[in-house]
Coordinates of C-alpha atoms and ligand atoms in Angstrom, one line a residue:
M1173 CA 46.9 159.5 118.8
K1174 CA 46.1 159.2 115.0
D1175 CA 43.8 157.1 112.6
K1176 CA 44.7 153.4 113.2
H1177 CA 43.8 153.7 109.7
D1178 CA 46.4 155.2 109.0
R1179 CA 50.2 154.1 108.4
Q1180 CA 51.6 153.9 111.8
K1181 CA 54.2 156.4 112.6
M1182 CA 57.8 155.2 114.6
P1183 CA 58.9 157.0 117.4
E1184 CA 62.6 158.4 116.7
Q1185 CA 65.0 160.3 118.3
K1186 CA 65.0 163.7 117.6
P1187 CA 67.3 165.6 115.0
S1188 CA 68.8 167.9 117.1
E1189 CA 69.8 165.4 119.3
R1190 CA 70.6 162.1 118.0
I1191 CA 73.2 163.7 116.1
K1192 CA 74.7 164.4 119.0
N1193 CA 75.2 160.6 119.3
F1194 CA 75.7 157.0 117.5
K1195 CA 72.5 155.4 119.3
E1196 CA 69.8 154.0 117.2
V1197 CA 67.9 156.8 114.8
P1198 CA 64.1 155.3 115.3
F1199 CA 62.8 154.0 118.3
G1200 CA 61.0 151.1 117.1
Y1201 CA 57.1 150.1 117.1
T1202 CA 55.1 149.6 121.1
E1203 CA 52.6 146.5 121.0
E1204 CA 49.5 149.1 120.3
L1205 CA 51.4 150.5 116.7
A1206 CA 52.6 147.6 116.3
L1207 CA 48.4 145.7 116.8
N1208 CA 47.3 148.6 114.4
E1209 CA 49.7 149.0 111.7
A1210 CA 49.1 144.6 111.3
S1211 CA 45.1 145.7 111.5
R1212 CA 46.0 147.6 107.6
C1213 CA 46.7 144.1 106.5
L1214 CA 44.3 143.5 103.8
E1215 CA 45.5 139.4 103.8
C1216 CA 45.4 139.0 100.5
K1217 CA 45.0 135.7 99.0
K1218 CA 47.4 136.3 96.8
P1219 CA 49.7 137.8 97.9
M1220 CA 51.5 140.3 96.9
C1221 CA 54.6 141.9 98.5
V1222 CA 55.8 137.9 98.7
K1223 CA 56.7 138.0 95.1
G1224 CA 59.0 141.1 95.5
C1225 CA 60.8 140.0 98.4
P1226 CA 64.2 137.9 97.9
V1227 CA 63.0 135.6 100.4
N1228 CA 60.3 134.6 100.5
V1229 CA 59.5 136.0 103.3
P1230 CA 55.3 134.4 104.3
I1231 CA 54.5 137.7 104.7
P1232 CA 50.9 138.3 105.0
D1233 CA 50.8 134.7 107.6
F1234 CA 53.0 136.4 109.9
I1235 CA 50.7 139.8 110.4
K1236 CA 48.6 138.0 111.1
L1237 CA 49.8 136.9 114.1
V1238 CA 50.6 140.0 114.6
K1239 CA 47.6 140.5 114.7
Q1240 CA 46.8 138.2 117.0
G1241 CA 49.6 139.4 119.5
K1242 CA 51.4 136.5 119.2
F1243 CA 54.4 137.9 118.3
A1244 CA 56.9 135.9 119.9
E1245 CA 55.6 133.6 116.9
A1246 CA 55.0 136.0 114.4
A1247 CA 59.1 136.0 114.6
R1248 CA 59.7 132.2 113.9
K1249 CA 57.2 132.4 111.4
I1250 CA 59.6 135.1 109.6
K1251 CA 62.7 132.6 110.2
E1252 CA 61.6 130.1 108.2
A1253 CA 62.7 132.1 105.1
N1254 CA 65.3 134.0 106.7
S1255 CA 67.5 133.9 110.2
L1256 CA 68.4 138.4 109.7
P1257 CA 64.7 139.1 110.4
A1258 CA 65.8 142.3 112.7
I1259 CA 68.3 143.0 110.0
C1260 CA 66.3 142.9 107.4
G1261 CA 63.6 144.5 109.4
R1262 CA 66.2 148.1 109.8
V1263 CA 68.0 147.6 106.5
C1264 CA 65.7 146.5 103.7
P1265 CA 64.6 149.0 100.4
Q1266 CA 61.1 148.0 102.0
E1267 CA 59.9 151.3 99.4
D1268 CA 61.3 148.9 95.8
Q1269 CA 60.7 145.5 97.4
C1270 CA 58.2 144.0 99.8
E1271 CA 56.7 147.5 100.3
K1272 CA 56.4 148.9 96.8
L1273 CA 53.9 145.8 95.4
C1274 CA 51.3 146.4 98.7
V1275 CA 48.0 146.8 97.2
I1276 CA 46.7 149.5 99.9
G1277 CA 49.8 151.6 98.3
K1278 CA 47.9 151.5 96.2
M1279 CA 45.3 153.6 97.7
S1280 CA 47.3 154.9 100.3
K1281 CA 50.1 154.3 102.2
P1282 CA 51.5 150.3 101.5
V1283 CA 51.8 148.4 104.6
A1284 CA 54.6 149.4 107.1
I1285 CA 56.1 145.5 106.1
G1286 CA 59.5 146.1 106.9
A1287 CA 58.3 148.3 110.5
L1288 CA 56.3 144.7 111.4
E1289 CA 59.3 142.9 111.6
R1290 CA 61.4 144.5 113.5
F1291 CA 58.8 144.5 116.3
V1292 CA 58.3 141.3 116.1
S1293 CA 62.3 140.0 116.0
D1294 CA 63.4 142.6 118.6
Y1295 CA 60.4 141.5 120.9
E1296 CA 61.1 138.0 120.5
R1297 CA 65.3 138.8 121.1
E1298 CA 64.6 141.1 123.9
K1299 CA 61.6 138.6 125.6
R1300 CA 64.8 136.3 125.5
N1301 CA 62.4 133.8 123.6
V1302 CA 64.3 133.0 120.9
A1303 CA 63.3 129.5 119.8
I1304 CA 66.1 127.8 117.6
P1305 CA 65.0 125.4 115.2
K1306 CA 65.6 121.5 115.1
V1307 CA 67.8 120.9 112.6
S1308 CA 68.3 117.8 110.2
E1309 CA 70.2 114.4 111.1
K1310 CA 73.6 114.9 110.2
T1311 CA 74.6 113.8 107.0
G1312 CA 79.1 113.9 107.3
K1313 CA 79.2 116.4 105.4
K1314 CA 81.5 120.0 105.6
V1315 CA 81.2 123.0 103.5
A1316 CA 83.8 125.9 104.0
V1317 CA 82.2 129.4 103.3
V1318 CA 84.4 132.3 102.2
G1319 CA 83.0 135.3 104.0
S1320 CA 80.5 136.1 107.5
G1321 CA 78.7 138.7 105.1
P1322 CA 74.8 138.5 104.6
A1323 CA 75.2 135.7 101.5
G1324 CA 77.8 133.3 103.4
L1325 CA 75.7 134.3 107.1
T1326 CA 72.5 132.4 105.3
V1327 CA 73.8 129.7 103.2
A1328 CA 75.2 128.8 106.4
G1329 CA 71.9 128.6 108.6
E1330 CA 70.1 126.7 105.2
L1331 CA 72.9 124.1 105.2
A1332 CA 73.1 123.4 108.6
K1333 CA 69.6 123.0 109.3
K1334 CA 70.0 120.5 106.7
G1335 CA 72.5 118.6 108.9
H1336 CA 75.7 119.6 107.0
E1337 CA 78.7 120.7 109.1
V1338 CA 79.4 124.3 107.7
T1339 CA 82.9 126.8 108.6
I1340 CA 82.5 130.4 108.0
F1341 CA 86.4 131.2 106.9
E1342 CA 86.4 135.5 108.3
A1343 CA 89.0 137.5 107.1
L1344 CA 87.7 140.4 109.5
H1345 CA 88.6 139.9 113.1
K1346 CA 84.5 139.8 113.6
P1347 CA 82.5 138.6 111.9
G1348 CA 79.0 140.1 109.8
G1349 CA 80.7 141.6 106.4
V1350 CA 79.2 145.2 105.4
L1351 CA 76.7 144.6 108.8
V1352 CA 79.9 145.1 111.3
Y1353 CA 82.4 147.8 109.6
G1354 CA 80.4 149.4 106.9
I1355 CA 76.3 150.0 108.0
P1356 CA 77.1 152.4 111.5
E1357 CA 75.6 151.8 114.6
F1358 CA 73.0 155.0 114.4
R1359 CA 70.9 152.4 112.0
L1360 CA 71.6 148.7 112.3
P1361 CA 72.7 148.6 116.2
K1362 CA 76.4 146.1 116.4
K1363 CA 74.7 144.3 119.4
I1364 CA 71.2 143.4 116.5
V1365 CA 73.9 142.3 114.3
E1366 CA 75.5 139.7 117.4
S1367 CA 72.0 138.2 118.2
E1368 CA 71.3 137.6 114.6
I1369 CA 75.6 136.0 113.9
D1370 CA 74.6 133.9 117.5
Y1371 CA 71.7 132.2 116.7
V1372 CA 73.1 131.3 113.0
K1373 CA 76.3 129.6 115.1
Q1374 CA 73.1 128.3 117.5
L1375 CA 72.0 126.5 114.3
G1376 CA 75.3 124.8 114.4
V1377 CA 77.6 127.1 112.4
K1378 CA 81.1 127.6 113.2
I1379 CA 82.8 130.8 112.0
V1380 CA 86.4 131.1 112.1
T1381 CA 87.8 134.7 112.1
N1382 CA 90.9 136.5 110.6
A1383 CA 91.4 133.3 108.2
V1384 CA 91.8 134.7 104.8
I1385 CA 90.9 132.2 102.7
G1386 CA 93.6 133.2 98.6
K1387 CA 96.1 133.3 101.8
S1388 CA 96.3 131.1 104.3
A1389 CA 94.3 128.2 102.2
T1390 CA 93.1 127.9 98.5
V1391 CA 89.7 127.8 97.6
A1392 CA 91.4 124.3 95.9
E1393 CA 93.7 123.3 99.5
L1394 CA 90.0 123.9 101.3
L1395 CA 88.0 121.1 98.4
E1396 CA 91.4 119.1 98.7
G1397 CA 91.2 118.7 102.8
E1398 CA 88.3 118.5 104.4
F1399 CA 85.7 120.3 102.9
N1400 CA 83.4 118.7 99.8
A1401 CA 81.9 122.0 98.9
V1402 CA 83.1 125.8 98.6
F1403 CA 80.9 128.3 98.8
I1404 CA 82.4 132.1 98.6
G1405 CA 80.5 135.1 99.5
S1406 CA 83.5 137.7 99.9
G1407 CA 81.7 140.6 99.2
A1408 CA 82.6 143.9 96.8
G1409 CA 84.3 145.4 99.8
A1410 CA 86.9 146.7 97.7
P1411 CA 87.2 150.8 97.4
K1412 CA 86.4 152.3 93.9
F1413 CA 87.8 156.3 93.3
M1414 CA 87.6 159.0 90.7
N1415 CA 91.3 159.2 89.6
I1416 CA 91.4 163.1 90.0
P1417 CA 94.3 164.6 90.9
G1418 CA 94.6 165.0 94.1
E1419 CA 92.9 162.3 95.1
N1420 CA 95.8 161.3 97.2
C1421 CA 96.2 164.1 99.1
V1422 CA 95.7 163.3 103.2
G1423 CA 92.8 163.9 105.2
V1424 CA 90.9 162.2 101.7
F1425 CA 89.4 159.1 102.5
S1426 CA 87.2 156.1 101.1
A1427 CA 84.1 155.2 102.7
N1428 CA 84.9 152.0 102.9
E1429 CA 87.9 153.1 105.0
Y1430 CA 86.5 155.6 106.5
L1431 CA 83.4 154.1 107.9
T1432 CA 85.5 151.0 109.0
R1433 CA 87.3 153.9 111.8
S1434 CA 84.7 154.6 112.4
N1435 CA 82.8 151.4 113.4
L1436 CA 84.4 148.2 113.3
M1437 CA 87.4 149.8 114.5
K1438 CA 85.4 151.5 117.2
A1439 CA 86.4 155.0 117.1
Y1440 CA 82.0 155.7 117.4
M1441 CA 82.9 155.5 121.1
F1442 CA 85.5 158.2 121.5
P1443 CA 86.5 158.5 124.3
E1444 CA 86.6 154.9 125.0
Y1445 CA 88.5 153.6 121.9
D1446 CA 91.0 156.7 120.4
T1447 CA 91.0 155.2 116.8
P1448 CA 92.7 158.0 114.5
I1449 CA 90.3 159.4 112.3
P1450 CA 89.1 163.0 111.5
R1451 CA 86.6 164.9 113.7
G1452 CA 85.1 168.2 113.4
G1453 CA 85.5 170.6 110.3
I1454 CA 84.0 170.8 107.0
V1455 CA 83.5 167.3 105.3
A1456 CA 82.8 166.7 101.6
V1457 CA 81.2 163.4 101.0
V1458 CA 80.8 162.1 97.4
G1459 CA 78.4 160.1 96.4
G1460 CA 74.3 159.6 95.8
G1461 CA 73.8 155.6 97.4
N1462 CA 73.6 154.4 101.1
V1463 CA 77.0 154.6 101.5
A1464 CA 77.3 158.4 101.1
M1465 CA 74.3 158.8 103.8
D1466 CA 76.3 156.9 106.1
S1467 CA 79.1 158.8 105.8
A1468 CA 78.0 161.9 105.7
R1469 CA 75.9 161.3 109.0
T1470 CA 78.5 159.1 110.5
A1471 CA 80.8 162.5 110.0
L1472 CA 77.8 164.7 111.7
R1473 CA 78.1 162.8 114.8
L1474 CA 81.6 162.8 114.8
G1475 CA 81.9 166.5 115.3
A1476 CA 81.6 167.7 111.7
E1477 CA 81.1 171.7 112.0
K1478 CA 78.8 171.3 107.9
V1479 CA 78.1 168.5 106.1
I1480 CA 78.0 168.4 102.7
V1481 CA 76.8 165.7 99.3
L1482 CA 78.5 166.1 96.5
Y1483 CA 76.1 164.3 93.4
R1484 CA 76.0 163.9 90.0
R1485 CA 72.8 163.6 89.3
S1486 CA 69.6 165.1 91.2
R1487 CA 67.5 163.8 93.9
E1488 CA 65.6 161.7 91.8
E1489 CA 68.2 159.3 90.1
M1490 CA 70.0 159.0 94.8
P1491 CA 69.9 155.0 95.4
A1492 CA 69.8 155.2 99.1
R1493 CA 66.7 154.0 100.4
I1494 CA 64.1 156.9 101.4
D1495 CA 64.0 156.8 104.6
E1496 CA 68.2 158.0 104.7
I1497 CA 67.8 160.6 103.0
H1498 CA 64.7 161.8 105.0
H1499 CA 67.0 161.4 108.2
A1500 CA 70.1 163.3 106.5
E1501 CA 68.4 166.2 105.9
E1502 CA 66.8 166.3 108.8
E1503 CA 69.8 166.1 110.7
G1504 CA 70.6 169.7 108.3
I1505 CA 73.8 167.7 105.9
E1506 CA 73.9 169.7 102.9
F1507 CA 73.0 168.3 99.4
H1508 CA 75.3 169.8 96.4
F1509 CA 73.4 168.3 93.7
L1510 CA 74.3 167.8 89.9
V1511 CA 78.0 168.6 90.9
N1512 CA 81.0 166.3 90.7
P1513 CA 84.3 167.1 91.8
I1514 CA 87.3 167.1 89.6
K1515 CA 90.3 167.8 91.1
F1516 CA 91.1 168.2 95.3
I1517 CA 93.6 170.6 96.0
C1518 CA 96.3 169.8 99.5
D1519 CA 98.0 172.7 101.3
E1520 CA 101.9 173.1 101.7
H1521 CA 101.4 170.3 103.7
G1522 CA 99.9 168.2 101.9
K1523 CA 96.8 167.7 103.7
V1524 CA 93.6 169.1 101.3
K1525 CA 91.9 171.7 101.5
E1526 CA 89.8 172.7 98.7
I1527 CA 88.0 170.8 96.1
E1528 CA 87.3 171.8 92.3
C1529 CA 83.9 170.6 91.1
I1530 CA 82.0 170.5 88.1
K1531 CA 78.2 171.2 87.5
M1532 CA 76.5 169.1 85.9
K1533 CA 73.2 168.3 83.6
L1534 CA 71.1 165.3 82.8
G1535 CA 70.8 163.8 79.4
E1536 CA 69.9 160.4 78.2
P1537 CA 69.7 157.5 80.6
D1538 CA 72.2 154.8 81.0
D1539 CA 72.5 151.4 80.9
S1540 CA 70.8 151.8 84.6
G1541 CA 67.6 153.4 83.0
R1542 CA 69.2 156.9 85.2
K1543 CA 69.2 159.7 83.1
R1544 CA 73.1 159.6 82.3
P1545 CA 75.6 163.1 84.0
V1546 CA 76.9 165.9 81.4
K1547 CA 79.5 167.9 82.3
I1548 CA 78.2 171.9 81.3
D1549 CA 81.4 173.3 80.4
N1550 CA 83.2 176.3 81.9
S1551 CA 81.5 175.8 84.9
E1552 CA 83.7 175.4 87.2
F1553 CA 84.0 176.4 90.5
S1554 CA 86.0 176.4 94.8
V1555 CA 84.4 174.6 97.6
K1556 CA 86.3 175.0 101.2
I1557 CA 87.2 171.7 102.4
D1558 CA 89.2 169.6 105.1
T1559 CA 87.7 166.1 104.5
V1560 CA 86.2 164.3 101.8
V1561 CA 84.5 161.1 101.6
I1562 CA 84.2 159.1 98.5
A1563 CA 81.1 156.5 98.4
I1564 CA 80.9 156.2 95.2
G1565 CA 80.9 152.6 94.9
N1566 CA 82.9 149.0 96.0
D1567 CA 84.5 146.6 93.8
P1568 CA 84.3 143.1 94.1
N1569 CA 87.1 141.7 96.8
P1570 CA 89.7 140.4 94.4
L1571 CA 92.4 137.6 96.2
I1572 CA 89.7 134.5 95.8
Q1573 CA 89.5 135.0 91.6
K1574 CA 93.4 135.9 91.7
T1575 CA 94.3 133.0 93.6
T1576 CA 91.2 130.3 92.1
P1577 CA 92.9 129.0 88.4
G1578 CA 89.9 127.7 86.6
L1579 CA 87.1 130.4 88.2
E1580 CA 85.2 132.3 85.9
V1581 CA 85.2 136.1 85.9
N1582 CA 83.4 139.2 84.8
K1583 CA 85.4 141.4 83.6
W1584 CA 84.9 143.5 86.5
G1585 CA 85.8 140.8 88.3
N1586 CA 83.4 139.7 89.4
I1587 CA 82.6 135.9 89.7
I1588 CA 80.5 134.3 87.2
S1589 CA 77.6 132.4 88.6
G1590 CA 74.2 130.7 87.9
K1591 CA 71.3 132.9 89.1
E1592 CA 69.4 129.1 90.2
S1593 CA 72.2 128.0 91.5
G1594 CA 74.6 129.7 92.4
K1595 CA 77.1 127.2 90.8
T1596 CA 80.0 129.0 89.4
S1597 CA 82.9 127.1 86.7
I1598 CA 84.4 124.6 89.5
E1599 CA 82.9 121.4 90.5
G1600 CA 81.1 121.9 93.9
V1601 CA 83.0 125.4 94.3
Y1602 CA 79.5 128.2 94.4
A1603 CA 79.1 131.8 94.5
G1604 CA 76.8 134.8 95.5
G1605 CA 75.9 138.4 97.1
D1606 CA 77.8 141.2 95.9
I1607 CA 80.6 139.1 95.1
V1608 CA 78.3 138.2 91.8
T1609 CA 76.4 141.3 91.2
G1610 CA 78.4 143.3 92.3
S1611 CA 77.3 145.9 95.3
A1612 CA 73.7 145.2 95.3
T1613 CA 71.6 145.2 99.4
V1614 CA 70.7 143.1 102.0
I1615 CA 67.6 141.3 100.7
E1616 CA 69.9 140.1 97.5
A1617 CA 72.5 138.5 99.1
M1618 CA 70.6 136.6 101.7
G1619 CA 68.5 135.5 98.6
A1620 CA 72.1 134.3 96.0
G1621 CA 72.8 132.7 99.7
K1622 CA 69.5 130.5 100.4
I1623 CA 69.4 129.1 96.1
A1624 CA 73.2 128.3 96.4
A1625 CA 72.1 126.3 99.6
G1626 CA 70.1 124.8 98.0
A1627 CA 72.3 124.0 95.0
I1628 CA 75.0 122.4 97.2
H1629 CA 72.3 120.1 99.6
K1630 CA 71.3 119.1 96.2
F1631 CA 75.4 118.1 94.7
L1632 CA 75.8 116.9 98.1
M1633 CA 73.2 115.0 99.1
G1634 CA 73.6 113.5 94.8
E1635 CA 71.0 114.3 93.6
K1636 CA 69.7 116.1 90.3
Ligands
LIG746 C1 77.9 151.4 103.8 C2 77.0 150.2 103.2 C3 75.8 150.9 104.1 C4 74.5 149.8 103.5 N1 73.6 149.8 103.4 C5 72.5 148.8 103.2 C6 71.2 149.6 103.7 O1 70.8 149.8 103.9 N2 70.1 148.7 102.7 C7 71.1 147.1 101.9 O2 70.1 146.1 101.4 N3 71.8 147.2 101.9 C8 73.1 148.5 102.5 N4 74.7 147.7 101.6 C9 75.1 146.9 101.1 C10 74.6 145.1 101.4 O3 75.1 145.8 103.0 C11 76.0 144.5 101.0 O4 74.4 144.4 99.4 C12 75.6 143.6 101.7 O5 76.2 143.1 102.9 C13 76.1 142.3 100.4 O6 76.9 141.0 101.3 P1 77.8 139.4 101.0 O7 77.5 138.7 102.4 O8 77.7 139.7 99.7 O9 79.4 140.7 100.8 P2 79.9 141.8 102.5 O10 78.6 142.4 103.6 O11 80.8 142.0 101.7 O12 79.9 140.3 103.4 C14 81.8 139.9 102.4 C15 82.8 139.3 103.3 O13 83.5 138.4 103.3 C16 84.9 138.6 103.8 N5 85.8 138.2 102.9 C17 86.4 138.9 101.2 N6 87.3 138.3 101.4 C18 87.7 137.2 101.8 C19 88.2 136.5 102.0 N7 90.0 136.4 100.8 N8 88.7 135.2 103.0 C20 88.0 135.3 104.1 N9 86.7 136.1 103.7 C21 86.8 137.8 103.3 C22 84.8 140.6 103.9 O14 85.7 140.4 104.8 C23 83.0 140.4 105.4 O15 83.2 140.0 106.0 C24 75.0 148.7 102.5 C25 76.5 149.0 102.2 C26 77.4 149.4 103.1 C27 79.1 149.7 102.4

């Protein structure tokens, strides 16, 4: 066994096996590994890790409980700040948040906070030992939440704990937002999401699916009706395209459509579900974020002969989580850096068969702080492909903005809301998550939900 003072590695499926199934890749810590890892935490008096967490999980407190073998208690400690710990333990970019600030990280590898969070929340669920906290006395106030992604689920759970009656309206037939339609089973099993949504429901939150706000009812109608306040957490679900020739060839997908077909429409469960989706052939994925990694790894599991990722910057600038890039590389995904498609070419049936690309070099940093990709003249080349998945980002879902007069938005269509409150330009209407920030992270959406819950509570109770 490795020295217990090294960061404990999580056991996982071998790459050669996992590319043939959609089962979760890492198996999670055993009790022994969790105890070893927890023993590395120094329990700092001024814990920097907490500062790196957008929802302020009491990290040293929960790790101390792990050290004592009190695993279910540790899970409950996390839930004082975060209702979705099994999800966050799996998908949060810890390397840029809590773990980045861990003091041990200065000398060796930081404490595996995410892996410990995952371990204790799985332990609590697997032992069927999930405790539902006492909710406050009913206030008689009602709140409508639009969207059941991490922002909506968080605001709803927090308000329910404070005694308000909360109804989430979700456009799709399944709650969870990106957690169910975007992130694949091999990274975030559906049963984990379902059980954390169930926890929110047990706090008293009602979820109405197939309810498209802006069509079934407008925000104004919700406020004029039974609801005292509305929170909008409708996310960034409108895919961006490249606007280059041939983008409408058959076989060119947005990552949203491709992943929704696989995840929500269960193409990944073939032959039980025979959802149409291309299987086999050469698949090119355009982009370098988590969405691109998820699309590439999904394509491999759906039977692609070869998957190539085309990214216009270099590896250092890739926004995907380090783990996802590493897993994709291990699985044999080919990365082509500093290239960008300029044209998709179809055959006589309108089916894509080739991509024309151009080589890029890195220039000065842009607004994002990353080096700007610049075209290299006369460097065009072609790649033969059967399917393309475009994963270059998302725009906000536009329906609510269009159907809510007086709701201020920025030039990209994101709702403008106060950082410290989530307040929008309309009294009683709050917003947070990707609809405000543009595509970001699960924990940032949850952080926004938590802030808005505090402000909505004050508004409902007439507090300043
Ligand atoms: C493929 C993929 C992989 C990702 N991987 C990671 C990762 O590893 N780690 C990470 O931290 N983040 C990741 N992200 C980003 C993260 O998932 C999002 O930042 C987060 O889900 C945003 O939460 P949200 O609640 O604002 O919106 P969403 O999760 O988008 O939820 C919005 C919900 O609102 C619903 N809705 C929209 N309009 C209406 C309407 N008019 N009426 C009713 N309902 C409506 C939508 O159907 C949706 O369910 C990933 C995103 C994608 C797409």
